[in-house]
């Protein structure tokens, strides 16, 4: 399952980069992708091939911001892909664990990274800065703007989803299907 996610995630970045070259409208491209995803999920649910949790008012109220932030993350990813290479997006994406580990410790009461982990995170940051400093043409202001926005949104999404899921699991012992909820939310819109 994890390998499938990695393959899909990395391929989507390359496919989106190619799609943006042919169709340079990130908002429209993203809307089309969400529409197709929602139709496929809804269709598989109707055909009984996919178990979709029904939308419940309490769950929607708790999770409404998750699909919104997810959409903003996808949009910033598209804008970054439009402004920079796939490699640059990957380099900046590797910085997300640095932010989330700090945010987990600061806002969720989790343990701060150990010295060894902190040194590894520092190595990631230094490597990313080294890449940025040596990339051909350097990094433009628009790339930095989208990169910082992308990092912030991804880190917020990851920490917030953990917070919401933890709060939901306290209230409800059933497992929540975040992917199905997000897709159904997009289908409702």
PDB file of C-alpha atoms in Angstrom:
ATOM      1  CA  UNK A   1       0.000   0.000   0.000  1.00  0.00           C
ATOM      2  CA  UNK A   2       2.786   2.431   0.925  1.00  0.00           C
ATOM      3  CA  UNK A   3       4.679   1.726  -2.282  1.00  0.00           C
ATOM      4  CA  UNK A   4       1.520   2.332  -4.306  1.00  0.00           C
ATOM      5  CA  UNK A   5       1.057   5.708  -2.606  1.00  0.00           C
ATOM      6  CA  UNK A   6       4.657   6.702  -3.321  1.00  0.00           C
ATOM      7  CA  UNK A   7       4.345   5.687  -6.977  1.00  0.00           C
ATOM      8  CA  UNK A   8       1.020   7.485  -7.442  1.00  0.00           C
ATOM      9  CA  UNK A   9       2.231  10.599  -5.645  1.00  0.00           C
ATOM     10  CA  UNK A  10       5.456  10.874  -7.624  1.00  0.00           C
ATOM     11  CA  UNK A  11       3.776  10.077 -10.926  1.00  0.00           C
ATOM     12  CA  UNK A  12       1.051  12.662 -10.288  1.00  0.00           C
ATOM     13  CA  UNK A  13       3.706  15.338  -9.894  1.00  0.00           C
ATOM     14  CA  UNK A  14       5.265  14.441 -13.249  1.00  0.00           C
ATOM     15  CA  UNK A  15       1.872  14.069 -14.939  1.00  0.00           C
ATOM     16  CA  UNK A  16       0.716  17.416 -13.524  1.00  0.00           C
ATOM     17  CA  UNK A  17       3.899  19.100 -14.758  1.00  0.00           C
ATOM     18  CA  UNK A  18       3.249  17.738 -18.261  1.00  0.00           C
ATOM     19  CA  UNK A  19      -0.458  18.625 -18.058  1.00  0.00           C
ATOM     20  CA  UNK A  20       0.381  22.194 -17.045  1.00  0.00           C
ATOM     21  CA  UNK A  21       2.607  22.534 -20.109  1.00  0.00           C
ATOM     22  CA  UNK A  22      -0.262  21.507 -22.380  1.00  0.00           C
ATOM     23  CA  UNK A  23      -3.027  23.217 -20.374  1.00  0.00           C
ATOM     24  CA  UNK A  24      -1.527  26.122 -18.359  1.00  0.00           C
ATOM     25  CA  UNK A  25      -4.586  26.786 -16.186  1.00  0.00           C
ATOM     26  CA  UNK A  26      -3.900  25.258 -12.759  1.00  0.00           C
ATOM     27  CA  UNK A  27      -7.308  26.084 -11.226  1.00  0.00           C
ATOM     28  CA  UNK A  28      -9.220  24.549 -14.119  1.00  0.00           C
ATOM     29  CA  UNK A  29      -6.935  21.522 -14.267  1.00  0.00           C
ATOM     30  CA  UNK A  30      -7.352  20.978 -10.545  1.00  0.00           C
ATOM     31  CA  UNK A  31     -11.150  21.335 -10.784  1.00  0.00           C
ATOM     32  CA  UNK A  32     -11.238  18.749 -13.589  1.00  0.00           C
ATOM     33  CA  UNK A  33      -9.124  16.339 -11.536  1.00  0.00           C
ATOM     34  CA  UNK A  34     -11.365  16.751  -8.487  1.00  0.00           C
ATOM     35  CA  UNK A  35     -14.483  16.306 -10.605  1.00  0.00           C
ATOM     36  CA  UNK A  36     -13.168  13.071 -12.126  1.00  0.00           C
ATOM     37  CA  UNK A  37     -12.126  11.803  -8.675  1.00  0.00           C
ATOM     38  CA  UNK A  38     -15.532  12.611  -7.183  1.00  0.00           C
ATOM     39  CA  UNK A  39     -17.386  10.955 -10.081  1.00  0.00           C
ATOM     40  CA  UNK A  40     -15.219   7.821  -9.857  1.00  0.00           C
ATOM     41  CA  UNK A  41     -15.626   7.542  -6.075  1.00  0.00           C
ATOM     42  CA  UNK A  42     -19.383   8.178  -6.261  1.00  0.00           C
ATOM     43  CA  UNK A  43     -19.745   5.732  -9.168  1.00  0.00           C
ATOM     44  CA  UNK A  44     -17.778   2.979  -7.431  1.00  0.00           C
ATOM     45  CA  UNK A  45     -19.853   3.571  -4.315  1.00  0.00           C
ATOM     46  CA  UNK A  46     -23.130   3.266  -6.248  1.00  0.00           C
ATOM     47  CA  UNK A  47     -21.879   0.082  -7.928  1.00  0.00           C
ATOM     48  CA  UNK A  48     -20.957  -1.383  -4.542  1.00  0.00           C
ATOM     49  CA  UNK A  49     -17.268  -1.612  -5.439  1.00  0.00           C
ATOM     50  CA  UNK A  50     -16.199   0.919  -2.809  1.00  0.00           C
ATOM     51  CA  UNK A  51     -17.499   1.397   0.688  1.00  0.00           C
ATOM     52  CA  UNK A  52     -18.218   5.080   1.185  1.00  0.00           C
ATOM     53  CA  UNK A  53     -19.103   6.327   4.625  1.00  0.00           C
ATOM     54  CA  UNK A  54     -22.285   8.385   4.500  1.00  0.00           C
ATOM     55  CA  UNK A  55     -21.918  12.090   5.124  1.00  0.00           C
ATOM     56  CA  UNK A  56     -22.903  12.920   8.658  1.00  0.00           C
ATOM     57  CA  UNK A  57     -23.388  16.497   9.815  1.00  0.00           C
ATOM     58  CA  UNK A  58     -21.013  16.087  12.776  1.00  0.00           C
ATOM     59  CA  UNK A  59     -18.269  14.576  10.642  1.00  0.00           C
ATOM     60  CA  UNK A  60     -18.631  17.216   7.924  1.00  0.00           C
ATOM     61  CA  UNK A  61     -18.513  19.949  10.570  1.00  0.00           C
ATOM     62  CA  UNK A  62     -15.320  18.469  12.018  1.00  0.00           C
ATOM     63  CA  UNK A  63     -13.634  17.850   8.676  1.00  0.00           C
ATOM     64  CA  UNK A  64     -14.783  20.689   6.373  1.00  0.00           C
ATOM     65  CA  UNK A  65     -11.463  22.479   6.583  1.00  0.00           C
ATOM     66  CA  UNK A  66      -9.503  19.346   5.619  1.00  0.00           C
ATOM     67  CA  UNK A  67     -10.707  19.178   1.986  1.00  0.00           C
ATOM     68  CA  UNK A  68     -10.390  22.968   1.731  1.00  0.00           C
ATOM     69  CA  UNK A  69      -6.754  22.898   2.879  1.00  0.00           C
ATOM     70  CA  UNK A  70      -6.132  19.866   0.654  1.00  0.00           C
ATOM     71  CA  UNK A  71      -7.398  21.851  -2.331  1.00  0.00           C
ATOM     72  CA  UNK A  72      -5.147  24.785  -1.413  1.00  0.00           C
ATOM     73  CA  UNK A  73      -2.205  22.366  -1.109  1.00  0.00           C
ATOM     74  CA  UNK A  74      -2.916  20.938  -4.568  1.00  0.00           C
ATOM     75  CA  UNK A  75      -3.262  24.449  -6.003  1.00  0.00           C
ATOM     76  CA  UNK A  76       0.043  25.620  -4.502  1.00  0.00           C
ATOM     77  CA  UNK A  77       1.664  22.426  -5.779  1.00  0.00           C
ATOM     78  CA  UNK A  78       0.352  23.194  -9.281  1.00  0.00           C
ATOM     79  CA  UNK A  79       1.603  26.782  -9.122  1.00  0.00           C
ATOM     80  CA  UNK A  80       4.993  25.604  -7.899  1.00  0.00           C
ATOM     81  CA  UNK A  81       5.164  23.019 -10.700  1.00  0.00           C
ATOM     82  CA  UNK A  82       4.297  25.792 -13.130  1.00  0.00           C
ATOM     83  CA  UNK A  83       7.099  28.011 -11.790  1.00  0.00           C
ATOM     84  CA  UNK A  84       9.805  25.406 -11.097  1.00  0.00           C
ATOM     85  CA  UNK A  85      11.039  21.952 -11.993  1.00  0.00           C
ATOM     86  CA  UNK A  86       9.709  18.736 -10.472  1.00  0.00           C
ATOM     87  CA  UNK A  87      13.053  18.327  -8.694  1.00  0.00           C
ATOM     88  CA  UNK A  88      12.667  21.718  -7.018  1.00  0.00           C
ATOM     89  CA  UNK A  89       9.163  20.821  -5.821  1.00  0.00           C
ATOM     90  CA  UNK A  90      10.480  17.549  -4.402  1.00  0.00           C
ATOM     91  CA  UNK A  91      13.324  19.339  -2.623  1.00  0.00           C
ATOM     92  CA  UNK A  92      10.946  21.763  -0.954  1.00  0.00           C
ATOM     93  CA  UNK A  93       8.516  18.967  -0.130  1.00  0.00           C
ATOM     94  CA  UNK A  94      11.277  17.193   1.794  1.00  0.00           C
ATOM     95  CA  UNK A  95      11.294  20.130   4.209  1.00  0.00           C
ATOM     96  CA  UNK A  96       7.753  19.418   5.428  1.00  0.00           C
ATOM     97  CA  UNK A  97       8.862  16.931   8.152  1.00  0.00           C
ATOM     98  CA  UNK A  98      10.950  19.691   9.737  1.00  0.00           C
ATOM     99  CA  UNK A  99       7.892  21.903  10.113  1.00  0.00           C
ATOM    100  CA  UNK A 100       5.506  19.125  11.134  1.00  0.00           C
ATOM    101  CA  UNK A 101       7.872  17.732  13.775  1.00  0.00           C
ATOM    102  CA  UNK A 102       8.122  21.187  15.328  1.00  0.00           C
ATOM    103  CA  UNK A 103       4.353  21.772  15.077  1.00  0.00           C
ATOM    104  CA  UNK A 104       3.573  18.334  16.536  1.00  0.00           C
ATOM    105  CA  UNK A 105       5.726  19.161  19.541  1.00  0.00           C
ATOM    106  CA  UNK A 106       4.445  22.734  19.897  1.00  0.00           C
ATOM    107  CA  UNK A 107       0.717  22.223  19.310  1.00  0.00           C
ATOM    108  CA  UNK A 108      -0.075  18.556  19.867  1.00  0.00           C
ATOM    109  CA  UNK A 109       2.020  17.813  22.927  1.00  0.00           C
ATOM    110  CA  UNK A 110       4.150  15.267  21.135  1.00  0.00           C
ATOM    111  CA  UNK A 111       7.784  14.668  21.904  1.00  0.00           C
ATOM    112  CA  UNK A 112      10.279  16.937  20.134  1.00  0.00           C
ATOM    113  CA  UNK A 113      12.694  15.231  17.732  1.00  0.00           C
ATOM    114  CA  UNK A 114      15.699  13.573  19.354  1.00  0.00           C
ATOM    115  CA  UNK A 115      19.146  15.030  18.768  1.00  0.00           C
ATOM    116  CA  UNK A 116      19.785  12.457  16.049  1.00  0.00           C
ATOM    117  CA  UNK A 117      16.469  13.267  14.322  1.00  0.00           C
ATOM    118  CA  UNK A 118      17.075  17.012  14.665  1.00  0.00           C
ATOM    119  CA  UNK A 119      20.495  16.616  13.041  1.00  0.00           C
ATOM    120  CA  UNK A 120      18.925  14.616  10.214  1.00  0.00           C
ATOM    121  CA  UNK A 121      16.294  17.326   9.703  1.00  0.00           C
ATOM    122  CA  UNK A 122      19.059  19.945   9.699  1.00  0.00           C
ATOM    123  CA  UNK A 123      20.900  17.919   7.033  1.00  0.00           C
ATOM    124  CA  UNK A 124      17.728  17.953   4.923  1.00  0.00           C
ATOM    125  CA  UNK A 125      17.449  21.737   5.271  1.00  0.00           C
ATOM    126  CA  UNK A 126      21.120  22.264   4.393  1.00  0.00           C
ATOM    127  CA  UNK A 127      20.785  19.951   1.391  1.00  0.00           C
ATOM    128  CA  UNK A 128      17.711  21.837   0.186  1.00  0.00           C
ATOM    129  CA  UNK A 129      19.495  25.167   0.583  1.00  0.00           C
ATOM    130  CA  UNK A 130      22.520  23.725  -1.235  1.00  0.00           C
ATOM    131  CA  UNK A 131      20.288  22.614  -4.085  1.00  0.00           C
ATOM    132  CA  UNK A 132      18.613  26.019  -4.199  1.00  0.00           C
ATOM    133  CA  UNK A 133      21.971  27.782  -4.276  1.00  0.00           C
ATOM    134  CA  UNK A 134      23.380  25.660  -7.077  1.00  0.00           C
ATOM    135  CA  UNK A 135      20.342  25.173  -9.295  1.00  0.00           C
ATOM    136  CA  UNK A 136      20.653  26.583 -12.772  1.00  0.00           C
ATOM    137  CA  UNK A 137      19.329  30.119 -12.861  1.00  0.00           C
ATOM    138  CA  UNK A 138      18.883  30.173  -9.087  1.00  0.00           C
ATOM    139  CA  UNK A 139      15.484  30.386  -7.506  1.00  0.00           C
ATOM    140  CA  UNK A 140      13.199  33.208  -8.542  1.00  0.00           C
ATOM    141  CA  UNK A 141      10.961  35.149  -6.168  1.00  0.00           C
ATOM    142  CA  UNK A 142       7.802  33.479  -7.526  1.00  0.00           C
ATOM    143  CA  UNK A 143       9.304  30.045  -6.869  1.00  0.00           C
ATOM    144  CA  UNK A 144      10.199  31.043  -3.293  1.00  0.00           C
ATOM    145  CA  UNK A 145       6.718  32.488  -2.751  1.00  0.00           C
ATOM    146  CA  UNK A 146       4.953  29.338  -3.949  1.00  0.00           C
ATOM    147  CA  UNK A 147       7.469  27.111  -2.137  1.00  0.00           C
ATOM    148  CA  UNK A 148       6.904  28.811   1.214  1.00  0.00           C
ATOM    149  CA  UNK A 149       3.138  28.788   0.700  1.00  0.00           C
ATOM    150  CA  UNK A 150       3.256  25.111  -0.307  1.00  0.00           C
ATOM    151  CA  UNK A 151       5.346  24.190   2.737  1.00  0.00           C
ATOM    152  CA  UNK A 152       3.085  26.101   5.102  1.00  0.00           C
ATOM    153  CA  UNK A 153      -0.123  24.623   3.695  1.00  0.00           C
ATOM    154  CA  UNK A 154       1.225  21.037   3.644  1.00  0.00           C
ATOM    155  CA  UNK A 155       2.522  21.286   7.202  1.00  0.00           C
ATOM    156  CA  UNK A 156      -0.750  22.799   8.422  1.00  0.00           C
ATOM    157  CA  UNK A 157      -2.736  20.108   6.647  1.00  0.00           C
ATOM    158  CA  UNK A 158      -0.706  17.289   8.172  1.00  0.00           C
ATOM    159  CA  UNK A 159      -0.856  18.629  11.717  1.00  0.00           C
ATOM    160  CA  UNK A 160      -4.502  19.683  11.492  1.00  0.00           C
ATOM    161  CA  UNK A 161      -5.611  16.320  10.101  1.00  0.00           C
ATOM    162  CA  UNK A 162      -3.856  14.590  13.016  1.00  0.00           C
ATOM    163  CA  UNK A 163      -5.632  16.950  15.418  1.00  0.00           C
ATOM    164  CA  UNK A 164      -9.075  16.391  13.865  1.00  0.00           C
ATOM    165  CA  UNK A 165      -8.612  12.627  13.654  1.00  0.00           C
ATOM    166  CA  UNK A 166      -7.493  12.487  17.283  1.00  0.00           C
ATOM    167  CA  UNK A 167     -10.514  14.548  18.351  1.00  0.00           C
ATOM    168  CA  UNK A 168     -12.858  12.382  16.236  1.00  0.00           C
ATOM    169  CA  UNK A 169     -11.429   9.121  17.568  1.00  0.00           C
ATOM    170  CA  UNK A 170     -12.129  10.320  21.100  1.00  0.00           C
ATOM    171  CA  UNK A 171     -15.759  11.020  20.219  1.00  0.00           C
ATOM    172  CA  UNK A 172     -16.295   8.088  17.923  1.00  0.00           C
ATOM    173  CA  UNK A 173     -14.647   4.687  18.073  1.00  0.00           C
ATOM    174  CA  UNK A 174     -15.388   3.922  14.409  1.00  0.00           C
ATOM    175  CA  UNK A 175     -12.661   4.468  11.833  1.00  0.00           C
ATOM    176  CA  UNK A 176     -13.131   7.526   9.649  1.00  0.00           C
ATOM    177  CA  UNK A 177     -12.259   7.354   5.997  1.00  0.00           C
ATOM    178  CA  UNK A 178     -10.655  10.730   5.324  1.00  0.00           C
ATOM    179  CA  UNK A 179     -10.180  10.071   1.601  1.00  0.00           C
ATOM    180  CA  UNK A 180     -13.813   9.129   1.100  1.00  0.00           C
ATOM    181  CA  UNK A 181     -14.996  12.094   3.143  1.00  0.00           C
ATOM    182  CA  UNK A 182     -12.830  14.485   1.118  1.00  0.00           C
ATOM    183  CA  UNK A 183     -13.979  13.027  -2.202  1.00  0.00           C
ATOM    184  CA  UNK A 184     -17.627  13.095  -1.138  1.00  0.00           C
ATOM    185  CA  UNK A 185     -17.234  16.679   0.057  1.00  0.00           C
ATOM    186  CA  UNK A 186     -15.855  17.642  -3.359  1.00  0.00           C
ATOM    187  CA  UNK A 187     -18.717  15.744  -5.022  1.00  0.00           C
ATOM    188  CA  UNK A 188     -21.230  17.744  -2.973  1.00  0.00           C
ATOM    189  CA  UNK A 189     -19.684  21.009  -4.126  1.00  0.00           C
TER     190      UNK A 189
END
